[in-house]
Amino acid sequence: MPVLVFSESANGVFKKSNFEAVSYGARVAALLNTEAVVVDFEGLSDEVLKTLGDYGATKVYRVSNDLLKNFDAGLYAKVLNDVAQKLNCTTVVFSFNYSGKAIAPVLAAKMNAGFVAGAIDLPGMDGSSMKIRKNVFSGKAIALYAIHSQNKIIALTPNTVAPVKTENKCSIENLEVAINNTDNKVKVKEVVKASGKITLSDADVVVSAGRGLKGPENWGMVEEMATILGAATACSRPVADIHWRPHEEHVGQTGLTVRPNLYIALGISGAIQHLAGVNGSKVIVVVNKDPEAPFFKAADYGIVGDVFEVVPKLNEAFKKFKAGA
Amino acid sequence: MKFLVCISKAPDTTTKIAFIDNNTKFNNDKVVFIVNPYDEWYALVRALELKEKLGGSVTVINVGAADTDAIIRKALAIGADDAVRIDAEPVDAMFVAKQIAEYVKANPYDIVLCGKETIDYNGSEVGGMIAGLLDWGYVSLASSLELNGTVATLNREIAGGHETVEASIPFVLSAAKGMAEARIPNMRGIMAARTKPVAVVAASANENHTSILSYELPKEKTGVKLISPDNVGELISLLHNEAKVI
């Protein structure tokens, strides 16, 4: 009973989170003395799919169908359920990203599976049960879950378990699955993606700014820092609410949760609601003129100073560093 | 149009998280519980707006013990017409979804709305599971909902952007920011909520597939290293050599 991993690309290119899921699936499979197989719904080329073998997949099954060209969580779950049955898989792994969050719960219902949404480390085995940790209370605590059911689904939180490269090679096979028009209940009419920008949810470095910037006209230096560092830009809730910045940039309790390697907060006080969206970041740098700003308590590095003086200096220093690196 | 809004009880955002019984239980003591913000601000309010425009009814449903009555009354005060409480401890997401799905099978609705996640267990699960159990369409992370007859147009968040989708009733959605603005209940709403019907329904037998064995608190930050604003080069060297993130 191989472990099944759902794979997804961004326009034919795999993101790190996809390799993480494949590698995680391979390591779970090793614990279960089985192999990890991957399913692709995008009809990607052999050349692209082969790279998944580097992360431990032994086989990639390609399911090609026009109805799968547009994302529909219910349809994807239905087809995955059929694939899992065909291949006799009882454990399915997803990345806990937009697609995983949409498909995995529907599949859990169809497979009657125990589901851990947002795993942060590898499972431990306890007989036929799996024990897995995940973040709860918006990152303020960690819970150890047990999955008791035979069928199990794990969605791995991005940037928590690093992908491991192996010497493994995978084969690729086309898989026929019958799909009816009536299985497609939600129809995509239009897709809008910001081009050229680094996606906030999977950026390694995020430069974020808040009310301390005093006005939208002062974001030039924030964007400059993001450009130098190859980072995505983000903002605090008040700044999005007064329309200084687009809502897509709002990170925090009611906005987006990010887990970059480096989160740089400029002129953000660090309200608990904001911290809930960023506390999974590996390293946090805070620049704020108020030494009492609560954000400093959650930070690894801090500079107490006026953003209008500190940020231009930082940009110069980052530029020099990047030029030398 | 008949809207069913799933609401969950969650500790207020500012709650200090602590555990008891050898770290196996969340410490409820002195915790203020609220309607999970995504359920209230986005799912419930949008259902109310559409009902006001198009007619129909808005029912809230909760799986919980009698102590969730306070949050049910809050949802009624904001404007829901009636409420259903399925009388059971919500042991895991699948258990909750099965209870709600079974209720919907016996009492049909057109659109089931959930918040995009609860702020306590952050799973983003119940909506998708209900859709899977009922074999209805599912739109996750919806940031808008418009209705034209029985066809809905929604925006949903995707990696690096958003997309517009169409779904025919019945379907399930999970609501994210942008769907609606929070409403504060007025005095009339609060008074009216006292007499609105709350049906208490016995839970159906369902075993749970997952359980929580224990909790822990994340490692505390060792303390912030402060760098002088006159020596920003030191920060760059620390990020490169010590933290190894640039």
Coordinates of C-alpha atoms in Angstrom, one line a residue:
Chain A
M1 CA 0.0 0.0 0.0
P2 CA 2.1 2.9 -1.3
V3 CA 1.9 6.4 0.1
L4 CA 0.2 8.7 -2.4
V5 CA 1.4 12.3 -2.8
F6 CA -0.5 15.0 -4.6
S7 CA 1.8 17.1 -6.7
E8 CA 1.2 20.5 -8.1
S9 CA 3.3 23.0 -10.1
A10 CA 3.1 26.7 -10.7
N11 CA 2.9 26.9 -14.5
G12 CA 5.0 23.8 -15.0
V13 CA 7.6 24.6 -12.4
F14 CA 7.7 22.9 -9.0
K15 CA 7.9 25.1 -5.9
K16 CA 9.9 24.1 -2.8
S17 CA 6.7 23.2 -1.0
N18 CA 5.9 20.5 -3.6
F19 CA 9.3 18.9 -3.2
E20 CA 8.8 19.1 0.6
A21 CA 5.5 17.2 0.2
V22 CA 7.1 14.5 -2.0
S23 CA 10.1 14.1 0.2
Y24 CA 7.8 13.9 3.3
G25 CA 5.7 11.3 1.6
A26 CA 8.8 9.2 0.8
R27 CA 9.9 9.4 4.4
V28 CA 6.5 8.4 5.7
A29 CA 6.5 5.6 3.2
A30 CA 9.9 4.4 4.6
L31 CA 8.4 4.3 8.1
L32 CA 5.6 2.1 6.7
N33 CA 8.0 -0.1 4.8
T34 CA 6.5 0.9 1.5
E35 CA 7.1 3.3 -1.4
A36 CA 5.9 6.8 -2.3
V37 CA 4.0 7.4 -5.5
V38 CA 3.0 10.8 -6.9
V39 CA 0.0 11.8 -8.9
D40 CA 0.1 14.6 -11.4
F41 CA -3.1 16.2 -12.8
E42 CA -1.4 18.7 -15.0
G43 CA -0.1 16.4 -17.8
L44 CA 3.4 17.7 -17.2
S45 CA 6.4 16.4 -19.3
D46 CA 8.5 13.3 -18.2
E47 CA 11.4 15.6 -17.9
V48 CA 9.7 17.8 -15.3
L49 CA 8.0 14.9 -13.4
K50 CA 11.3 13.0 -13.2
T51 CA 12.6 15.7 -10.8
L52 CA 10.2 14.3 -8.2
G53 CA 12.2 11.1 -8.2
D54 CA 15.1 13.1 -6.7
Y55 CA 13.1 13.5 -3.6
G56 CA 12.2 9.9 -3.1
A57 CA 9.2 9.2 -5.3
T58 CA 9.4 5.8 -7.0
K59 CA 6.6 6.4 -9.5
V60 CA 4.7 9.3 -10.9
Y61 CA 1.2 8.6 -12.3
R62 CA 0.1 11.2 -14.8
V63 CA -3.7 11.7 -15.1
S64 CA -4.6 13.8 -18.1
N65 CA -8.0 15.1 -18.7
D66 CA -9.4 18.4 -19.9
L67 CA -11.7 18.7 -16.9
L68 CA -8.6 18.8 -14.7
K69 CA -7.2 21.9 -16.4
N70 CA -9.2 24.1 -14.1
F71 CA -9.0 23.6 -10.4
D72 CA -12.1 22.2 -8.6
A73 CA -11.5 20.8 -5.2
G74 CA -14.4 18.4 -5.3
L75 CA -13.4 17.0 -8.7
Y76 CA -9.8 16.7 -7.7
A77 CA -10.8 14.9 -4.5
K78 CA -13.0 12.5 -6.5
V79 CA -10.3 11.6 -8.9
L80 CA -7.7 11.3 -6.1
N81 CA -10.1 8.9 -4.3
D82 CA -10.3 6.8 -7.5
V83 CA -6.5 6.9 -7.9
A84 CA -6.0 5.9 -4.2
Q85 CA -8.4 3.0 -4.7
K86 CA -6.8 1.8 -7.9
L87 CA -3.3 1.9 -6.4
N88 CA -4.5 0.6 -3.0
C89 CA -3.2 3.6 -1.1
T90 CA -4.4 4.3 2.4
T91 CA -2.1 7.2 3.2
V92 CA -2.2 10.5 1.2
V93 CA 0.1 13.4 1.6
F94 CA -0.5 17.0 0.6
S95 CA 1.3 20.3 1.0
F96 CA -0.9 22.5 3.4
N97 CA -1.0 25.2 0.7
Y98 CA -4.1 26.7 -1.1
S99 CA -4.7 23.5 -3.1
G100 CA -4.1 21.2 -0.2
K101 CA -6.4 23.2 2.1
A102 CA -9.1 22.9 -0.6
I103 CA -8.8 19.3 -1.7
A104 CA -7.6 17.3 1.4
P105 CA -10.7 17.8 3.6
V106 CA -13.0 16.8 0.7
L107 CA -10.9 13.7 0.1
A108 CA -10.8 12.9 3.9
A109 CA -14.6 12.8 3.8
K110 CA -14.6 10.6 0.7
M111 CA -12.0 8.2 2.1
N112 CA -13.4 8.4 5.6
A113 CA -9.8 9.2 6.7
G114 CA -8.3 10.7 9.8
F115 CA -6.7 14.0 8.7
V116 CA -4.0 16.1 10.2
A117 CA -4.2 19.5 8.6
G118 CA -0.8 21.3 9.0
A119 CA 1.7 18.7 10.2
I120 CA 5.0 20.2 11.3
D121 CA 7.2 17.1 11.6
L122 CA 7.4 13.5 10.6
P123 CA 4.9 11.1 12.2
G124 CA 5.8 8.5 14.8
M125 CA 4.2 5.1 14.5
D126 CA 2.3 3.5 17.4
G127 CA 1.0 0.2 16.1
S128 CA -1.3 1.2 13.3
S129 CA -1.8 4.7 14.6
M130 CA 0.3 7.7 13.6
K131 CA 1.3 10.4 15.9
I132 CA 1.9 13.8 14.3
R133 CA 2.5 17.3 15.7
K134 CA 0.8 20.4 14.3
N135 CA 0.5 24.0 15.2
V136 CA -2.7 25.1 17.0
F137 CA -4.0 28.3 18.5
S138 CA -2.6 30.2 15.6
G139 CA 1.0 29.2 16.3
K140 CA 0.7 29.8 20.1
A141 CA 0.8 26.1 20.9
I142 CA 1.6 22.7 19.3
A143 CA -0.6 19.6 19.6
L144 CA 0.4 16.0 19.2
Y145 CA -2.4 14.3 17.2
A146 CA -3.0 10.6 16.8
I147 CA -4.7 9.3 13.7
H148 CA -6.5 6.0 14.6
S149 CA -8.4 5.3 11.3
Q150 CA -7.0 3.0 8.6
N151 CA -7.1 5.7 6.0
K152 CA -4.9 8.7 6.8
I153 CA -4.3 12.1 5.2
I154 CA -1.5 14.4 6.2
A155 CA -1.1 18.0 4.9
L156 CA 2.4 19.3 5.6
T157 CA 2.9 22.9 6.6
P158 CA 5.3 24.5 4.1
N159 CA 8.8 25.4 5.2
T160 CA 8.7 23.1 8.3
V161 CA 10.2 19.8 7.1
A162 CA 13.1 20.4 4.7
P163 CA 13.1 18.2 1.5
V164 CA 15.8 15.6 1.3
K165 CA 17.5 14.7 -2.0
T166 CA 18.0 11.1 -2.7
E167 CA 19.8 9.0 -5.4
N168 CA 16.4 7.5 -6.3
K169 CA 15.0 7.5 -9.8
C170 CA 11.3 7.4 -10.6
S171 CA 9.3 6.0 -13.5
I172 CA 6.4 7.7 -15.1
E173 CA 3.2 6.1 -16.1
N174 CA -0.1 7.4 -17.6
L175 CA -3.1 6.5 -15.6
E176 CA -6.7 6.4 -17.0
V177 CA -9.4 7.6 -14.7
A178 CA -13.0 8.0 -15.8
I179 CA -14.2 11.5 -15.2
N180 CA -17.8 12.7 -15.9
N181 CA -18.8 16.2 -16.7
T182 CA -21.1 16.1 -13.7
D183 CA -18.2 15.6 -11.4
N184 CA -17.1 19.1 -12.2
K185 CA -19.4 21.2 -10.0
V186 CA -17.3 24.4 -9.5
K187 CA -16.2 26.0 -12.8
V188 CA -13.3 28.4 -13.1
K189 CA -14.2 31.5 -15.1
E190 CA -11.1 33.7 -14.7
V191 CA -7.7 33.4 -13.1
V192 CA -5.9 36.6 -12.0
K193 CA -2.2 36.2 -11.0
A194 CA 0.2 39.0 -10.2
S195 CA 3.0 38.5 -12.7
G196 CA 6.6 38.8 -11.9
K197 CA 6.0 39.3 -8.2
I198 CA 7.2 36.8 -5.6
T199 CA 4.2 35.1 -4.1
L200 CA 3.9 36.1 -0.5
S201 CA 2.7 32.7 0.8
D202 CA 5.9 30.9 -0.4
A203 CA 8.5 33.6 -0.2
D204 CA 11.7 32.8 1.7
V205 CA 12.1 36.4 2.7
V206 CA 9.3 38.8 3.5
V207 CA 9.7 42.6 4.0
S208 CA 6.6 43.9 5.8
A209 CA 5.7 47.4 6.9
G210 CA 3.1 49.1 9.0
R211 CA 1.7 52.4 10.1
G212 CA 5.1 53.6 11.1
L213 CA 5.7 54.3 7.4
K214 CA 3.2 57.2 7.8
G215 CA 1.7 57.0 4.3
P216 CA 1.6 54.9 1.1
E217 CA 3.9 57.3 -0.6
N218 CA 6.7 56.1 1.6
W219 CA 6.7 52.4 0.5
G220 CA 9.4 53.0 -2.1
M221 CA 12.1 52.0 0.4
V222 CA 10.2 49.0 1.5
E223 CA 9.9 47.8 -2.1
E224 CA 13.5 48.6 -2.7
M225 CA 14.5 46.3 0.2
A226 CA 12.3 43.6 -1.1
T227 CA 13.9 43.9 -4.5
I228 CA 17.4 43.7 -3.1
L229 CA 16.6 40.7 -1.0
G230 CA 14.4 38.9 -3.6
A231 CA 11.6 39.2 -1.0
A232 CA 7.9 39.5 -1.1
T233 CA 6.2 42.6 0.4
A234 CA 3.6 42.4 3.2
C235 CA 1.8 44.8 5.5
S236 CA -0.1 45.0 8.8
R237 CA -3.9 45.0 9.0
P238 CA -4.4 48.8 9.7
V239 CA -2.4 49.6 6.6
A240 CA -4.5 47.3 4.4
D241 CA -7.7 48.6 6.0
I242 CA -6.9 52.3 5.2
H243 CA -6.0 51.1 1.6
W244 CA -2.3 52.1 1.8
R245 CA -1.6 48.6 0.6
P246 CA -3.6 45.9 -1.2
H247 CA -5.5 43.4 1.0
E248 CA -3.5 40.5 -0.5
E249 CA -0.5 41.8 1.4
H250 CA -2.1 41.8 4.8
V251 CA -0.5 39.2 7.1
G252 CA -1.9 38.3 10.5
Q253 CA -4.8 36.6 12.3
T254 CA -7.4 37.6 9.7
G255 CA -5.1 37.9 6.8
L256 CA -2.4 35.6 5.4
T257 CA -0.2 33.3 7.6
V258 CA 3.4 33.3 6.4
R259 CA 6.3 31.2 7.4
P260 CA 9.4 32.6 5.7
N261 CA 13.0 32.0 6.7
L262 CA 13.3 35.7 7.3
Y263 CA 10.6 38.2 8.2
I264 CA 11.6 41.9 8.4
A265 CA 9.0 44.1 10.1
L266 CA 9.4 47.8 9.6
G267 CA 7.3 50.2 11.7
I268 CA 4.9 47.5 12.9
S269 CA 4.2 47.5 16.6
G270 CA 3.4 43.7 16.7
A271 CA -0.1 43.4 18.0
I272 CA -1.0 39.8 19.0
Q273 CA -3.2 39.5 15.9
H274 CA -0.3 40.3 13.6
L275 CA 2.1 38.0 15.5
A276 CA -0.4 35.1 14.9
G277 CA 0.3 35.4 11.2
V278 CA 4.1 35.6 11.3
N279 CA 5.2 33.6 14.4
G280 CA 6.1 30.6 12.3
S281 CA 8.9 32.6 10.6
K282 CA 12.3 31.2 11.3
V283 CA 14.0 34.6 12.0
I284 CA 12.3 37.9 12.7
V285 CA 13.9 41.3 12.4
V286 CA 12.1 44.3 13.9
V287 CA 12.8 47.9 13.2
N288 CA 10.7 50.3 15.3
K289 CA 11.4 53.6 17.1
D290 CA 9.5 52.5 20.1
P291 CA 11.6 50.3 22.3
E292 CA 8.4 49.1 24.1
A293 CA 6.8 47.8 20.9
P294 CA 5.6 44.3 21.7
F295 CA 7.1 43.0 18.4
F296 CA 10.6 43.1 20.0
K297 CA 9.6 40.3 22.3
A298 CA 8.9 38.0 19.4
A299 CA 12.0 39.1 17.4
D300 CA 15.4 37.6 17.0
Y301 CA 17.1 40.8 16.0
G302 CA 15.9 44.4 16.6
I303 CA 16.9 47.9 15.8
V304 CA 15.4 50.6 17.9
G305 CA 15.3 53.6 15.5
D306 CA 13.3 55.7 13.1
V307 CA 12.5 53.6 10.0
F308 CA 13.1 56.7 7.8
E309 CA 16.7 56.7 9.0
V310 CA 17.4 53.0 9.4
V311 CA 15.8 51.5 6.3
P312 CA 17.8 53.6 3.7
K313 CA 21.0 52.6 5.7
L314 CA 19.9 48.9 5.7
N315 CA 19.2 49.1 2.0
E316 CA 22.7 50.4 1.3
A317 CA 24.2 47.6 3.5
F318 CA 22.0 44.9 1.9
K319 CA 23.0 46.1 -1.6
K320 CA 26.7 46.0 -0.7
F321 CA 26.3 42.5 0.8
K322 CA 24.5 41.2 -2.3
A323 CA 27.1 42.8 -4.6
G324 CA 29.8 41.0 -2.7
A325 CA 28.0 37.7 -2.3
Chain B
M1 CA -32.5 31.0 -0.6
K2 CA -31.8 29.0 2.5
F3 CA -28.4 29.7 4.1
L4 CA -26.8 27.5 6.8
V5 CA -23.9 29.1 8.5
C6 CA -21.6 26.8 10.6
I7 CA -20.3 28.6 13.7
S8 CA -17.6 27.4 16.1
K9 CA -16.7 28.6 19.6
A10 CA -13.1 29.8 19.8
P11 CA -11.1 31.5 22.6
D12 CA -10.7 35.2 22.1
T13 CA -7.6 36.1 20.1
T14 CA -5.8 37.7 23.1
T15 CA -6.3 34.6 25.3
K16 CA -3.2 33.4 27.1
I17 CA -2.9 29.7 26.0
A18 CA -2.2 27.3 28.8
F19 CA -2.9 23.6 29.4
I20 CA -3.9 21.4 32.4
D21 CA -4.0 17.7 33.3
N22 CA -0.4 17.0 32.4
N23 CA -0.7 19.1 29.2
T24 CA -3.5 17.1 27.8
K25 CA -6.3 19.6 28.0
F26 CA -6.7 23.3 27.1
N27 CA -7.2 25.4 30.2
N28 CA -10.7 27.0 29.8
D29 CA -10.4 28.8 33.1
K30 CA -11.2 32.5 32.7
V31 CA -11.1 32.2 28.9
V32 CA -13.5 34.4 27.0
F33 CA -15.0 32.5 24.2
I34 CA -16.2 34.2 21.0
V35 CA -17.8 33.2 17.7
N36 CA -14.9 32.1 15.5
P37 CA -14.1 35.4 13.7
Y38 CA -14.1 33.9 10.2
D39 CA -17.5 32.3 10.8
E40 CA -19.0 35.5 12.2
W41 CA -17.4 38.4 10.2
Y42 CA -17.4 36.8 6.9
A43 CA -19.7 33.8 6.5
L44 CA -22.6 34.9 8.7
V45 CA -22.6 38.6 7.7
R46 CA -22.5 37.7 3.9
A47 CA -25.4 35.3 4.3
L48 CA -27.3 38.0 6.1
E49 CA -26.6 40.6 3.4
L50 CA -27.8 38.2 0.7
K51 CA -30.9 37.3 2.6
E52 CA -31.7 41.0 3.1
K53 CA -31.3 41.5 -0.7
L54 CA -32.9 38.3 -2.1
G55 CA -35.0 37.0 0.7
G56 CA -34.8 33.6 2.4
S57 CA -33.5 32.6 5.7
V58 CA -30.2 32.3 7.7
T59 CA -29.8 29.5 10.1
V60 CA -26.7 29.1 12.3
I61 CA -25.6 25.6 13.3
N62 CA -23.1 24.6 16.0
V63 CA -21.8 21.3 17.2
G64 CA -21.2 21.8 20.9
A65 CA -22.4 21.3 24.5
A66 CA -24.8 23.7 26.3
D67 CA -21.9 26.1 27.0
T68 CA -22.0 27.3 23.4
D69 CA -25.4 28.9 23.9
A70 CA -23.7 32.3 24.5
I71 CA -22.1 32.4 21.0
I72 CA -25.3 31.1 19.4
R73 CA -27.2 34.0 20.9
K74 CA -24.5 36.4 19.6
A75 CA -25.0 35.0 16.1
L76 CA -28.8 35.5 16.5
A77 CA -28.3 39.0 17.8
I78 CA -26.3 39.8 14.7
G79 CA -29.3 38.7 12.7
A80 CA -29.6 35.0 12.1
D81 CA -33.2 33.8 12.1
D82 CA -32.8 30.7 14.0
A83 CA -30.2 28.2 15.3
V84 CA -29.5 24.6 15.6
R85 CA -27.2 23.1 18.2
I86 CA -26.1 19.5 17.8
D87 CA -25.6 18.4 21.3
A88 CA -22.1 16.9 21.4
E89 CA -18.5 17.8 22.3
P90 CA -16.8 18.6 18.9
V91 CA -14.0 16.0 19.2
D92 CA -12.5 16.5 15.7
A93 CA -13.3 18.2 12.4
M94 CA -14.6 15.0 10.7
F95 CA -17.0 14.4 13.7
V96 CA -18.3 17.9 13.4
A97 CA -18.7 17.7 9.6
K98 CA -20.5 14.4 9.8
Q99 CA -23.0 15.8 12.3
I100 CA -23.7 18.8 10.1
A101 CA -23.9 16.8 6.9
E102 CA -26.4 14.5 8.4
Y103 CA -28.5 17.4 9.6
V104 CA -28.4 18.9 6.1
K105 CA -29.5 15.6 4.5
A106 CA -32.6 15.7 6.7
N107 CA -33.1 19.5 6.5
P108 CA -32.1 20.8 3.0
Y109 CA -30.3 24.1 2.6
D110 CA -29.0 25.8 -0.5
I111 CA -25.7 27.1 0.6
V112 CA -23.6 26.0 3.6
L113 CA -21.1 28.7 4.7
C114 CA -18.1 28.1 7.0
G115 CA -15.3 30.4 8.0
K116 CA -12.0 29.6 6.3
E117 CA -10.6 28.1 9.6
T118 CA -11.1 28.3 13.3
I119 CA -8.5 30.3 15.2
D120 CA -8.0 27.5 17.7
Y121 CA -7.3 24.4 15.6
N122 CA -6.5 26.2 12.3
G123 CA -7.4 23.2 10.2
S124 CA -9.6 24.6 7.4
E125 CA -11.3 21.3 7.3
V126 CA -15.0 21.3 8.2
G127 CA -16.3 23.0 5.0
G128 CA -14.5 20.7 2.6
M129 CA -15.5 17.7 4.6
I130 CA -19.2 18.6 4.6
A131 CA -19.0 19.1 0.8
G132 CA -17.3 15.7 0.5
L133 CA -19.9 14.0 2.6
L134 CA -22.8 15.6 0.8
D135 CA -21.1 15.3 -2.6
W136 CA -21.7 19.0 -3.1
G137 CA -19.4 21.5 -4.8
Y138 CA -16.8 23.2 -2.5
V139 CA -15.3 26.7 -2.9
S140 CA -12.5 27.2 -0.4
L141 CA -11.2 30.6 0.8
A142 CA -13.9 32.6 -0.9
S143 CA -13.5 36.3 -0.7
S144 CA -16.8 37.3 -2.4
L145 CA -20.2 35.7 -3.1
E146 CA -22.8 37.0 -5.5
L147 CA -26.0 35.2 -6.5
N148 CA -27.9 35.3 -9.7
G149 CA -30.9 32.9 -9.3
T150 CA -29.5 29.6 -8.4
V151 CA -26.0 30.3 -9.8
A152 CA -23.3 31.8 -7.6
T153 CA -20.2 33.7 -8.7
L154 CA -17.4 33.7 -6.2
N155 CA -13.8 34.9 -5.9
R156 CA -11.4 32.6 -4.2
E157 CA -7.8 33.1 -3.1
I158 CA -5.2 31.1 -4.9
A159 CA -1.4 31.2 -4.7
G160 CA -0.3 34.5 -6.0
G161 CA -3.7 35.8 -6.9
H162 CA -7.3 35.0 -7.1
E163 CA -9.8 33.4 -9.4
T164 CA -13.5 33.8 -10.3
V165 CA -15.6 30.6 -10.1
E166 CA -19.2 29.7 -10.7
A167 CA -21.1 27.2 -8.7
S168 CA -24.8 26.1 -8.8
I169 CA -26.7 25.5 -5.5
P170 CA -26.4 23.5 -3.4
F171 CA -22.7 24.1 -2.5
V172 CA -20.4 24.7 0.4
L173 CA -18.0 27.6 0.8
S174 CA -15.3 28.6 3.3
A175 CA -15.2 32.4 3.8
A176 CA -12.0 34.5 3.9
K177 CA -11.3 38.2 4.3
G178 CA -13.1 40.4 1.8
M179 CA -16.4 38.5 1.9
A180 CA -18.1 41.1 4.2
E181 CA -17.4 43.6 7.0
A182 CA -18.0 42.7 10.6
R183 CA -21.4 43.8 12.1
I184 CA -21.9 44.8 15.7
P185 CA -25.2 43.6 17.1
N186 CA -27.6 46.5 18.2
M187 CA -29.9 46.5 21.2
R188 CA -32.9 45.4 19.2
G189 CA -30.9 42.5 17.8
I190 CA -29.8 41.5 21.3
M191 CA -33.4 41.6 22.6
A192 CA -34.8 39.7 19.6
A193 CA -32.1 37.0 20.0
R194 CA -33.5 36.0 23.3
T195 CA -36.7 34.7 21.8
K196 CA -35.4 33.3 18.5
P197 CA -35.7 29.5 18.3
V198 CA -32.7 27.4 19.1
A199 CA -33.3 23.7 18.3
V200 CA -31.2 21.3 20.3
V201 CA -30.7 18.1 18.3
A202 CA -29.2 14.9 19.6
A203 CA -25.9 13.9 18.0
S204 CA -25.6 10.9 15.7
A205 CA -23.2 8.2 16.6
N206 CA -19.9 8.8 14.9
E207 CA -16.4 7.7 16.1
N208 CA -13.6 10.1 15.8
H209 CA -10.6 9.3 13.6
T210 CA -8.2 11.6 15.4
S211 CA -7.5 12.7 18.9
I212 CA -5.1 15.1 20.6
L213 CA -2.7 13.2 22.9
S214 CA -0.9 16.3 24.4
Y215 CA -0.1 19.9 23.9
E216 CA 3.1 21.9 24.3
L217 CA 4.1 25.5 24.0
P218 CA 6.5 26.6 21.3
K219 CA 10.1 27.2 22.4
E220 CA 10.4 30.7 23.7
K221 CA 12.5 33.1 21.7
T222 CA 15.8 33.5 23.5
G223 CA 15.5 37.2 23.5
V224 CA 16.0 39.8 20.9
K225 CA 19.5 40.9 20.0
L226 CA 19.5 44.6 19.7
I227 CA 21.7 46.3 17.1
S228 CA 22.6 50.0 17.1
P229 CA 20.9 52.0 14.3
D230 CA 24.4 53.4 13.6
N231 CA 25.8 49.9 12.9
V232 CA 23.4 48.2 10.5
G233 CA 26.2 46.3 9.0
E234 CA 26.2 44.2 12.1
L235 CA 22.7 43.0 11.4
I236 CA 23.7 41.9 7.9
S237 CA 26.6 40.0 9.2
L238 CA 24.4 38.3 11.9
L239 CA 21.7 37.4 9.4
H240 CA 24.4 35.9 7.1
N241 CA 26.8 34.2 9.6
E242 CA 24.6 33.5 12.6
A243 CA 21.0 33.1 11.4
K244 CA 22.2 32.0 7.9
V245 CA 19.0 33.4 6.3
I246 CA 20.7 35.7 3.7

